[in-house]
XYZ file of C-alpha atoms in Angstrom:
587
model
C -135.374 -52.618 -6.992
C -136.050 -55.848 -5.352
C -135.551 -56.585 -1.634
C -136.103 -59.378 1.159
C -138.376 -59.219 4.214
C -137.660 -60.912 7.355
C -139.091 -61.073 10.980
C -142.873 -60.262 11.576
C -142.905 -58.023 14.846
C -143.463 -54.737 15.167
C -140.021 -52.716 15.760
C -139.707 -52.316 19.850
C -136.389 -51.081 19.921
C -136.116 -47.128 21.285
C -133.494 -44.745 21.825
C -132.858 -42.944 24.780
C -129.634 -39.942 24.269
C -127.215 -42.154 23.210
C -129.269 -46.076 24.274
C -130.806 -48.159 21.849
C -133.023 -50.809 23.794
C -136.112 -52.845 23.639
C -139.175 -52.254 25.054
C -139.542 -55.426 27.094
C -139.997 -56.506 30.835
C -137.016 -59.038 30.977
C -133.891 -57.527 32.148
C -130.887 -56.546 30.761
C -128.096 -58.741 30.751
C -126.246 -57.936 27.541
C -124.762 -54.517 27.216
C -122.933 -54.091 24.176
C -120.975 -50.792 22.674
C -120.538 -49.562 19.278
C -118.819 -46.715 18.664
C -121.159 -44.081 20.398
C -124.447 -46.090 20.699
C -124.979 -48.519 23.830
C -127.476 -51.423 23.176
C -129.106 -52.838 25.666
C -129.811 -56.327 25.067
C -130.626 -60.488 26.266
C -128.846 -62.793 26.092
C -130.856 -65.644 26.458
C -134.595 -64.459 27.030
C -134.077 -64.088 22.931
C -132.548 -66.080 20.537
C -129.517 -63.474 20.729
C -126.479 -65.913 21.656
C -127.561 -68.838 20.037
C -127.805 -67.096 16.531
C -124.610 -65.185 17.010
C -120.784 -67.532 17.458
C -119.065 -64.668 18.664
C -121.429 -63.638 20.945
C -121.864 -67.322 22.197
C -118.070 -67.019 22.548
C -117.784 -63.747 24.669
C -120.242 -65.082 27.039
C -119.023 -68.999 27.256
C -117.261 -68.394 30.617
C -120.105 -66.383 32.288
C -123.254 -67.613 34.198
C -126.889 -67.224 33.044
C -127.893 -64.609 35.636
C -124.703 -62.834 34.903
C -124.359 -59.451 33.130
C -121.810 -59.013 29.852
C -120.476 -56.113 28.594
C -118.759 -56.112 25.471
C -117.020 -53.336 22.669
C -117.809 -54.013 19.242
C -116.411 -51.275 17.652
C -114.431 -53.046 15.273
C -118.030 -54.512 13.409
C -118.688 -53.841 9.343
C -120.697 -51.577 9.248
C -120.972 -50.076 12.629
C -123.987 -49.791 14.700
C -126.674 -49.670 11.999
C -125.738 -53.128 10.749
C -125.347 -54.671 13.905
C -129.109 -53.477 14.481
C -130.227 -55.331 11.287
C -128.792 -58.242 12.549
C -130.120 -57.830 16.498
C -133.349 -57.764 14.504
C -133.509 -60.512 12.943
C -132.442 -62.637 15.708
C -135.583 -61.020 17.632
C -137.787 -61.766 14.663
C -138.273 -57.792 14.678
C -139.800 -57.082 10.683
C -136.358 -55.835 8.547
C -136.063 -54.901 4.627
C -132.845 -56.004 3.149
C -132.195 -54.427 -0.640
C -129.176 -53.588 -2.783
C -128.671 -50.336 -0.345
C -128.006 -52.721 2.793
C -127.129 -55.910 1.860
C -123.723 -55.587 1.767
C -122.944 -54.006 5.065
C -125.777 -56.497 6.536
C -123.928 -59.527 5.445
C -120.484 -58.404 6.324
C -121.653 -57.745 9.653
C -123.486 -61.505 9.888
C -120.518 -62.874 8.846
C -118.195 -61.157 11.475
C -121.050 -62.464 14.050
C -120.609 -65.599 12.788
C -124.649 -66.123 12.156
C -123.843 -69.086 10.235
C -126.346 -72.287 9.127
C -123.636 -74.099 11.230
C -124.485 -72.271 14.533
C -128.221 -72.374 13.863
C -130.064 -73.617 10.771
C -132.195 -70.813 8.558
C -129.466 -68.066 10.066
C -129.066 -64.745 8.829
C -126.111 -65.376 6.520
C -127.787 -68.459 4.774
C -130.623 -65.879 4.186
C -128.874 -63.139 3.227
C -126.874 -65.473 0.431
C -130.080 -66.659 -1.296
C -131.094 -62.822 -1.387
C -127.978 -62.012 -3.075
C -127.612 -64.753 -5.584
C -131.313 -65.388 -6.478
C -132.365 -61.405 -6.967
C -129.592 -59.231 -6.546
C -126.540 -60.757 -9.130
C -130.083 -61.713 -11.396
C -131.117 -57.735 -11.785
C -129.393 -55.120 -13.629
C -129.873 -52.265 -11.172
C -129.532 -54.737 -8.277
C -126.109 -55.308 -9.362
C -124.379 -52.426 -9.921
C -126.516 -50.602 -6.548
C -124.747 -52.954 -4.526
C -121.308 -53.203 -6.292
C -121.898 -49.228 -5.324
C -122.072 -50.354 -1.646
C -119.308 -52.175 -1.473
C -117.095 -49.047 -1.730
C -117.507 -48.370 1.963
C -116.340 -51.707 3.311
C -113.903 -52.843 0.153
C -111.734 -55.122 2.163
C -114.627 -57.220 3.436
C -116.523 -56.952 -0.073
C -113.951 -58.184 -1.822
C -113.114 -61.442 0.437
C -116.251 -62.129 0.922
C -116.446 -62.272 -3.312
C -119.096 -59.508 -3.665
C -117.412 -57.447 -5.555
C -116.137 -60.166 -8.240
C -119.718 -61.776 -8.388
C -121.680 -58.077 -8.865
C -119.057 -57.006 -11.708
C -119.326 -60.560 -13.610
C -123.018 -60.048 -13.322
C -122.751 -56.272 -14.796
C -120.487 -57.728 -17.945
C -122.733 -60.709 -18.487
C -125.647 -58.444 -18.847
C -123.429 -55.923 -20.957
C -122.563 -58.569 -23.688
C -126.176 -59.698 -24.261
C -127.639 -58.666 -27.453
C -129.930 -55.394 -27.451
C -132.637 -57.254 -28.625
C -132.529 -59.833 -25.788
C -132.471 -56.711 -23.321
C -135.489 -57.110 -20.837
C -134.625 -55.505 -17.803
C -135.243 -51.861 -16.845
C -132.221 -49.217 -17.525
C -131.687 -45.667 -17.364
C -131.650 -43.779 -20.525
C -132.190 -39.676 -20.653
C -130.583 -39.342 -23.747
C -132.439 -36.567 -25.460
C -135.514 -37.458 -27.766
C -135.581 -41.231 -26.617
C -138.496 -42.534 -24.583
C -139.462 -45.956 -24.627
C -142.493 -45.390 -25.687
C -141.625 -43.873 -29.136
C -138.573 -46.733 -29.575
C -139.311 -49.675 -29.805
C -135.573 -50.993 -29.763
C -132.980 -50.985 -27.106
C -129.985 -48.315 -27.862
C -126.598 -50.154 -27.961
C -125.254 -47.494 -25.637
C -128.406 -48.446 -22.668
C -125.708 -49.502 -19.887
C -123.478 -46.529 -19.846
C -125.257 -43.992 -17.684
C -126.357 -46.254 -15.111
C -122.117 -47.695 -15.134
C -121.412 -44.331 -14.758
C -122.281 -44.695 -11.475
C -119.897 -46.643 -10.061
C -116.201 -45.428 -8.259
C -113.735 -45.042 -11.052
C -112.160 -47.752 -10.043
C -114.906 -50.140 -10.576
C -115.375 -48.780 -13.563
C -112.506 -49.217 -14.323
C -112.953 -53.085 -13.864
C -115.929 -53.468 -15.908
C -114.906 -51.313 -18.663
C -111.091 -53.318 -19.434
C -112.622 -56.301 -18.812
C -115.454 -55.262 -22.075
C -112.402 -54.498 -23.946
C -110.899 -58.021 -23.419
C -113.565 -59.829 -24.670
C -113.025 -57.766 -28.090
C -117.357 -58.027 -28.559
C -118.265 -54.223 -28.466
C -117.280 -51.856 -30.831
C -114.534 -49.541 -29.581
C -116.503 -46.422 -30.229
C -119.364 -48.264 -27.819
C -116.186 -47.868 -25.345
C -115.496 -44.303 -26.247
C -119.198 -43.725 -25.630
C -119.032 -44.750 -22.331
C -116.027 -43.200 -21.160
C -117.569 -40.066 -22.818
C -120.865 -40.327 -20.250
C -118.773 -40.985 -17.542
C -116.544 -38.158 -18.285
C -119.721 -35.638 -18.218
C -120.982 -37.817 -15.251
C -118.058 -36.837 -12.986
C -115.610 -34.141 -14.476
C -116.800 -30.400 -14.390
C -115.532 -28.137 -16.413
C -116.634 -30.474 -19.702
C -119.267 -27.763 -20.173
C -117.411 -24.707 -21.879
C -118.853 -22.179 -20.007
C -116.001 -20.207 -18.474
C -116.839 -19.284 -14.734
C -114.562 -17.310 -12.584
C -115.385 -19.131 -9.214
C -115.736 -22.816 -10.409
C -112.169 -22.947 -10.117
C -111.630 -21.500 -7.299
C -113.620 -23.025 -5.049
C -112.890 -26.188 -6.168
C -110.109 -27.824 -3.187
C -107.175 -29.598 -3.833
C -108.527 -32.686 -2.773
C -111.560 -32.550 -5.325
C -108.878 -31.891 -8.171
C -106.695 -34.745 -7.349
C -109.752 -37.098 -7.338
C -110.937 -35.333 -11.068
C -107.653 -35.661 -11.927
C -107.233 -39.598 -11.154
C -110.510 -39.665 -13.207
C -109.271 -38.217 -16.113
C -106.323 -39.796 -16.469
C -107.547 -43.379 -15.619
C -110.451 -42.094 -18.789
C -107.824 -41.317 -21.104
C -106.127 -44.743 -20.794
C -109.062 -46.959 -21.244
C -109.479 -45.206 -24.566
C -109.323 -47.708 -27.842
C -106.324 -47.181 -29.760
C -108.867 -47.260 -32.361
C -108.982 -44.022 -34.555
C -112.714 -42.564 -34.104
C -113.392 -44.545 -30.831
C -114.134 -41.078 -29.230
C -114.942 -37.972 -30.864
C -112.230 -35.115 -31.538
C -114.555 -32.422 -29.651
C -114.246 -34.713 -26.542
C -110.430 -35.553 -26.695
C -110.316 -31.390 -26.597
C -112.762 -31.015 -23.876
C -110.333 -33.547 -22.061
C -107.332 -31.725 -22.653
C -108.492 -28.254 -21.672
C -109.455 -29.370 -18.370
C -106.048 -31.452 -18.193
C -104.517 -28.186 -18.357
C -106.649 -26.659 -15.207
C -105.675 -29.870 -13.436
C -102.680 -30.399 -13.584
C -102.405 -34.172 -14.680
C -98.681 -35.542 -15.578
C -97.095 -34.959 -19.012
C -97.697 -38.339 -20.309
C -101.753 -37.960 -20.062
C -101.584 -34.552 -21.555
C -98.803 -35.516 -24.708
C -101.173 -38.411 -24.981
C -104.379 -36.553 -25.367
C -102.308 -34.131 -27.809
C -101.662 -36.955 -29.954
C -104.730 -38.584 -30.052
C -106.647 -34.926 -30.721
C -103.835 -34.073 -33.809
C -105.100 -38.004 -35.318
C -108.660 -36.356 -35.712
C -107.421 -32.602 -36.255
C -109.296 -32.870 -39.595
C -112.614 -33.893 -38.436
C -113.025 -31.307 -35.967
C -115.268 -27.908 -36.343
C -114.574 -24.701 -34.877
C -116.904 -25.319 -32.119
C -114.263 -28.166 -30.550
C -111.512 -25.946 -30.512
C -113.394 -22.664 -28.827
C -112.404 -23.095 -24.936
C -111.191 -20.960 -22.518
C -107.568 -20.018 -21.471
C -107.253 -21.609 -18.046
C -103.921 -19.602 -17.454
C -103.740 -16.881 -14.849
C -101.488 -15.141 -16.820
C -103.049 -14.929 -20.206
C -105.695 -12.334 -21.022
C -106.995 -13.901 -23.670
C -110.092 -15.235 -23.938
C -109.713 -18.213 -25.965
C -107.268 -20.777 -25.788
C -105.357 -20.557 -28.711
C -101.849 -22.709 -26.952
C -103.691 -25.573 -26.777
C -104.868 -25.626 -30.555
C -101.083 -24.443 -31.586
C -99.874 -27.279 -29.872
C -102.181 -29.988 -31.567
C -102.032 -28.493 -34.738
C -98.122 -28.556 -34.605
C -98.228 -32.716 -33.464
C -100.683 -32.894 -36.572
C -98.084 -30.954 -38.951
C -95.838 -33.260 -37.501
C -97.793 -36.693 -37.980
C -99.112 -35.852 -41.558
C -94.973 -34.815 -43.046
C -94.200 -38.320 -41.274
C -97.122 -40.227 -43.332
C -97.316 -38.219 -46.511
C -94.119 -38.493 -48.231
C -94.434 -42.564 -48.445
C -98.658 -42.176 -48.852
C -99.970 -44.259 -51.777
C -103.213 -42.226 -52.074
C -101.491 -38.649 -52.012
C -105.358 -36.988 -52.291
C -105.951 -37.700 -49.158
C -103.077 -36.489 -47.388
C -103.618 -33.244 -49.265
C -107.198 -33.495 -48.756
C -106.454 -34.000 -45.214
C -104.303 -31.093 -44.483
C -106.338 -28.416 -46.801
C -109.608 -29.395 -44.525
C -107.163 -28.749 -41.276
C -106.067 -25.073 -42.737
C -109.689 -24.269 -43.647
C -110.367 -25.075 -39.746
C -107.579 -22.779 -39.013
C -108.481 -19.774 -40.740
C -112.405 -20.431 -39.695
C -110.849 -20.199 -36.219
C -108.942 -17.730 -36.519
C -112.219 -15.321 -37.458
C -113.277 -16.164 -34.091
C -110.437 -15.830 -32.289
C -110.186 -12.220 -33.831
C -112.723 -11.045 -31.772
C -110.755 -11.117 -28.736
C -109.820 -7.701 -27.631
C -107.137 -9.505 -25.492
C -105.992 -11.465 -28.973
C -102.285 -10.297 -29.001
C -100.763 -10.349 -32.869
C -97.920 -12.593 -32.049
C -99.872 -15.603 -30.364
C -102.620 -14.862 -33.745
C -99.358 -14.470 -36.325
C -97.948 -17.376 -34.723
C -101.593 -19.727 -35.379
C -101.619 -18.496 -38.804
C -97.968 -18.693 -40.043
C -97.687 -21.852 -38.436
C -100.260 -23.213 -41.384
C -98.163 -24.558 -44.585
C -98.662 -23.216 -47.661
C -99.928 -26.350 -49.200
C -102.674 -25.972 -46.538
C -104.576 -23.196 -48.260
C -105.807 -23.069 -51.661
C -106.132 -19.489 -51.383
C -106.084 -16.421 -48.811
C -109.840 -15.454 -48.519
C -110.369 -16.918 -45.055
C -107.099 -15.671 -44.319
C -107.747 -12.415 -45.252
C -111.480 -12.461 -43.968
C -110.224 -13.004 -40.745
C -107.165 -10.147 -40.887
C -109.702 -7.761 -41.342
C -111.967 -9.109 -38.463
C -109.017 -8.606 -36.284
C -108.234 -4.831 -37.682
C -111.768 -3.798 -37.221
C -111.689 -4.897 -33.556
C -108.400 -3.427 -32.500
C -108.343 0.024 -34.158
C -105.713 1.301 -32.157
C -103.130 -1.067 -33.586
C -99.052 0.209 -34.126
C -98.453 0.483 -37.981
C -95.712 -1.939 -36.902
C -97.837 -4.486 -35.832
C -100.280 -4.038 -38.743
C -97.059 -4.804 -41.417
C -96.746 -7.889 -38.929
C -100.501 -8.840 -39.432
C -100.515 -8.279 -43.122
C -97.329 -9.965 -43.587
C -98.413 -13.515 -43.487
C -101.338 -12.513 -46.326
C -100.367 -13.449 -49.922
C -101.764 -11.228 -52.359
C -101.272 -13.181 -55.201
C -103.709 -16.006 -53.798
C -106.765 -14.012 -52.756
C -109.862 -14.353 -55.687
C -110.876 -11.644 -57.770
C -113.904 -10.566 -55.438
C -112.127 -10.574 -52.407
C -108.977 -8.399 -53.762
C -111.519 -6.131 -55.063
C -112.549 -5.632 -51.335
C -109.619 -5.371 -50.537
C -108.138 -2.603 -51.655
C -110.837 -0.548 -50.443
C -110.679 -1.390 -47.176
C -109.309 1.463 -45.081
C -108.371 -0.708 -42.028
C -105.477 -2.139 -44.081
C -101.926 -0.665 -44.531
C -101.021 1.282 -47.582
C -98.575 -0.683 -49.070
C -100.929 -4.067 -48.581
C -103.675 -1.987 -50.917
C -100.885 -1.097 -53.228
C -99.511 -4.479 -53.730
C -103.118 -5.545 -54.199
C -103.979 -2.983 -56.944
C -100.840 -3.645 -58.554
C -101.435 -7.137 -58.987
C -104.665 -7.109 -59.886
C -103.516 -5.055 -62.882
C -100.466 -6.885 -63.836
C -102.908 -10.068 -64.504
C -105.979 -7.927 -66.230
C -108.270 -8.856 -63.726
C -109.677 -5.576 -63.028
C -111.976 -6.107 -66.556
C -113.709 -9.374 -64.759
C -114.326 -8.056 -61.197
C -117.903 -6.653 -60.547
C -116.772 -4.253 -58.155
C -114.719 -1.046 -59.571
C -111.335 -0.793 -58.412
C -109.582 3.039 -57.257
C -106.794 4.783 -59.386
C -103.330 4.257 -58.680
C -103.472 8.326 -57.742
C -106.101 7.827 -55.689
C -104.700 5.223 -53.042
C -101.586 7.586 -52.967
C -103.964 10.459 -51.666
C -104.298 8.453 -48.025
C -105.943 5.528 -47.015
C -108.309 7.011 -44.816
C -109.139 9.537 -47.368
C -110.288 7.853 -50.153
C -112.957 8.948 -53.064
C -116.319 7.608 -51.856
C -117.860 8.706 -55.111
C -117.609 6.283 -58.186
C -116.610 7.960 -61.410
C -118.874 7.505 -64.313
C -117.927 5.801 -67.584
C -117.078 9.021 -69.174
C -115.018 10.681 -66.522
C -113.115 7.014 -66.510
C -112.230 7.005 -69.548
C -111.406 10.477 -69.938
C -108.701 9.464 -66.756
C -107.599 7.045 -69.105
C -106.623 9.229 -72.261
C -105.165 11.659 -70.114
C -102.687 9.118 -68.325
C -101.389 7.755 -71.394
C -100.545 11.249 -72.797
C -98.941 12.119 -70.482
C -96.833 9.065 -70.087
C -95.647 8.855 -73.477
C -92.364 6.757 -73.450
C -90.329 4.370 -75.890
C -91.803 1.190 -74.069
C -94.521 -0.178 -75.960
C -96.331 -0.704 -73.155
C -96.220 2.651 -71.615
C -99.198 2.048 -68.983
C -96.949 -0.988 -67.122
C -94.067 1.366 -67.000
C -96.101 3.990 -65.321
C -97.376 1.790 -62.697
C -94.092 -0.123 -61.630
C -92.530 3.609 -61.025
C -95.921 4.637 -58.816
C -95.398 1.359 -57.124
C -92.106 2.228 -56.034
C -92.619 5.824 -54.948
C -96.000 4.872 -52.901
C -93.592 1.878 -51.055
C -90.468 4.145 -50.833
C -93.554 7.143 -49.574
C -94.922 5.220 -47.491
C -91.084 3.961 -45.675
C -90.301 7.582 -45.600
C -93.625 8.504 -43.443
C -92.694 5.232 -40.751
C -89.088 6.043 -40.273
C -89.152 10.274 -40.786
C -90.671 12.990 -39.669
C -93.230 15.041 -41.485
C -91.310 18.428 -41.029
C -87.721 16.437 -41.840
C -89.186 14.870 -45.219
C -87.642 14.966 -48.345
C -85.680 13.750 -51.422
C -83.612 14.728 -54.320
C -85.679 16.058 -57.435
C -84.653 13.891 -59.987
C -87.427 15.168 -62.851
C -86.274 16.155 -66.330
C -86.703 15.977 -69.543
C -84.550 12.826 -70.171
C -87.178 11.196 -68.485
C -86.437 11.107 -64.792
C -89.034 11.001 -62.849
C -89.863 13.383 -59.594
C -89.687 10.815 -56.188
C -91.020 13.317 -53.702
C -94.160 11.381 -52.242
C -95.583 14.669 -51.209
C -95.012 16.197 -54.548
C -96.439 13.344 -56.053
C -99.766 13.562 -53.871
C -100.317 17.043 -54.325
C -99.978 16.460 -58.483
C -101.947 13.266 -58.179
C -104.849 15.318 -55.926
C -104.853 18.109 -58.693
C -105.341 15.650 -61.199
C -107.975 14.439 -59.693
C -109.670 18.183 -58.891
C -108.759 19.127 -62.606
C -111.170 15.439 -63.513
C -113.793 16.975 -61.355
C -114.273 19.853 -62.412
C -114.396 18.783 -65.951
């Protein structure tokens, strides 16, 4: 940081309660006030009036010998820049850097400590400072165009603030390579030492600095010269956005919110909408994972509609590139228990749905589009086995994430199905009616071999999802090419929760075998099919019965004989499945 010495003389001045004076044997003639400080001053012993034409002004129509008092309240910078500049006209030693320049000149200037009232004055000096090492350094710069937030009026007549950003852009546009001032840079792993070229990105944290609004500036005036690449933009607002917005961190904290005023959330949310519209229409300018750390804090902000549809839309053009990481954040609502936000991610994914049935129809490359939407289910079902966790997780708002996935989305079931059973295992004490609910949305017919074979052996799952599953599996003969054994029919009739942990051996398998098939002799030629559509129906009609009756109110016509009827009592069909399988046993 560069700055300017003037004056030689040791500082004399002292303060007394509220009195500033200096230590001198002349007397007082010049009492001036600012604000709540009272200086006590010469006027002519120093070279006070004839370096000041306002001063000279005041005191035009009083005698030498005669004492002024005068109110300066009304001076940039109040009463420590009016001391700068009583300094310098007693040649007392002063620094001026970035930090005080600005509030040192305006107040020269409203003194009127021109070259035209006395050559080599303080404005002349303060000038050369400003243009010769201030606007020619990179920190200089942007340090001062800092400043000028606290006297913006005066900075911006007085051109400051037009010469400092001009400065900041010029330096901005020069090539990396050309880059010889210092910067700040704590990215992690860089050191200068260990790189020997200058990052692209070196000028964002140290312009994240700056007000908003002179960011602002510098940032659309970058994008007008159409030079930097719009993700160098998107990096940019991205380190500002960390720089100034909490809550971009997804750690969810009970009393961050709470403490934070109304005032602080109207300035964060000026920020974040003023962010979002200096974003590059450019797909990929910004990453997905930071369009969804913008929108969940939207949400806890408040911003208008426009900002938050906006950052829906932009989020749903990357859906596809995003990881299950970007969508994990919070629910900011008082009124939802759950954990993770699962609204927000319904919301994009629907404005993606939307989007990708408004480009695919007409698409020339129609891999892509399905390419596109297959990688966005896989995301959803991956998220989904997170969101499971969630004890809070309520089966509509997780149906409603799941179902709203198309069809053509999946290729098959086994993330769906991985992530059903996630949720089952966490809430044990779920109605049956809202595990028909959860199963529902699975598809049976599009889960692989391996995974229906795990299926229908897990105990968390209804009764007539397991026999569905079985039945399938042995309608298309895949129970010969899974490596994991699948139960008898009889066997998932005998309870869920009660299953055979034992495997049968070869032997006793096939000896199950011979004795189904005698004694389910019929005309069809393919007697074993006909056996297991008619268990299908009485372990679906059984298992209606137990939902919608009683146990001690149970019952149905016996329809057995030997025409070939069959007996649909579920209970009677149980207990003869169980002693077939005790009869097995003891065999």
């Amino acid at each position: 940081m560069k700055f300017m010495k003037l004056g030689t003389k040791a500082d004399t001045f002292y303060t007394e309660q509220a009195t500033r004076t200096l230590i001198s044997e002349i007397v007082v003639d010049l009492v001036i006030q600012i604000n709540d400080i009272t200086y006590l001053l010469h006027k002519l012993q120093f070279p006070l009036l004839p370096k000041c034409g306002l001063l000279q002004r005041f005191c035009c129509d009083t005698s030498d010998s005669e004492s002024v008092s005068l109110e300066l309240h009304d001076i940039p910078g109040g009463e420590d820049a009016f001391e700068l500049c009583a300094k310098f006209c007693y040649g007392i030693a002063i620094n001026i850097s970035a930090h005080n320049f600005v509030s040192a000149l305006c107040a020269a200037k409203f003194l009127r400590m021109n070259d035209s009232i006395e050559k080599g004055n303080f404005v002349g000096k303060l000038e050369s400072f400003f243009n010769s090492c201030i606007l020619e350094g990179w920190k200089d710069s942007i340090a001062t165009l800092q400043t000028t937030a606290t006297l913006p009026e005066w900075s911006e007549n007085l051109g400051i603030v037009r010469k400092c950003i001009d400065s900041i852009i010029e330096k901005i546009l020069t090539p990396p390579p050309q880059v010889k001032w210092s910067y700040t840079y704590t990215r992690p792993g860089y050191t200068k030492k260990q790189h020997h070229s200058v990052p692209k990105d070196w000028w964002t944290e140290d312009v994240s600095d700056l007000d908003i609004d002179l960011f602002r500036c510098i940032i659309m005036a970058i994008r007008s010269t159409y030079v930097l690449p719009p993700q160098l933009i998107g990096e940019a607002l991205h380190v500002y956005a960390c720089r100034w917005l909490p809550g971009l961190t997804k750690i969810k904290s009970s009393g961050s919110s709470a403490s934070q005023t109304e005032e602080s959330k109207e300035k964060n949310r000026k920020i974040l909408e003023t962010i979002v519209s200096m974003i590059p229409a450019d797909r990929g300018s910004v990453s997905v994972g930071f369009l969804f750390r913008l929108l969940s804090i939207s949400i806890h902000l408040g911003v208008s509609s426009v900002t938050k549809t906006e950052l829906i839309r932009r989020a749903s053009l990357q859906f596809e590139e995003a990881t299950v990481s970007d969508l994990l954040y919070p629910s900011t609502s008082s009124s939802d228990q759950n954990y993770y936000d699962t609204e927000l991610v319904l919301a994009v994914l629907e404005t993606f749905l939307k989007l990708w049935k408004r480009m695919s129809p007409g698409a020339v490359d129609n891999s892509y589009f399905l390419r596109s939407i297959r990688n966005v289910g896989k995301l959803i079902d991956s998220y989904l086995q997170v969101v499971a966790r969630d004890d809070n997780m309520q089966v509509s708002k997780f149906v409603s994430l799941a179902e709203t996935v198309p069809s053509i989305a999946r290729e098959d079931h086994d993330d769906l199905y991985q992530s059903i059973s996630i949720y089952l295992k966490v809430h044990p004490d779920l109605s049956k009616a809202d595990k028909k609910r959860l199963c529902g949305i699975l598809d049976c017919q599009r889960l692989s071999p391996e995974v229906r074979a795990h299926a229908v052996k897990n105990e968390l799952l209804p009764l007539r999802t397991v026999v569905q599953l079985l039945y399938f599996e042995q309608d298309k003969g895949s129970k010969a090419t899974t490596s994991h054994k699948l139960p008898k029919p009889h066997e998932i009739l005998l309870g869920a929760k009660h299953r055979p942990a034992t495997a049968t051996t070869k032997e006793e398998f096939n000896r199950e075998e011979i004795r189904e098939r005698d004694h389910h002799k019929t005309k069809r030629s393919d007697g074993k099919l006909l056996a297991l559509d008619l268990e299908k129906k009485m372990a679906i009609r059984g298992e209606d019965i137990e939902e919608t009756q009683s146990e001690k109110a149970r019952g149905v016509k016996d329809a057995s004989s030997s025409s070939g009827k069959v007996d649909l009592d579920p209970k009677k069909i149980i207990r003869r499945a169980r002693s077939k399988s005790e009869h097995g046993v003891k065999k």
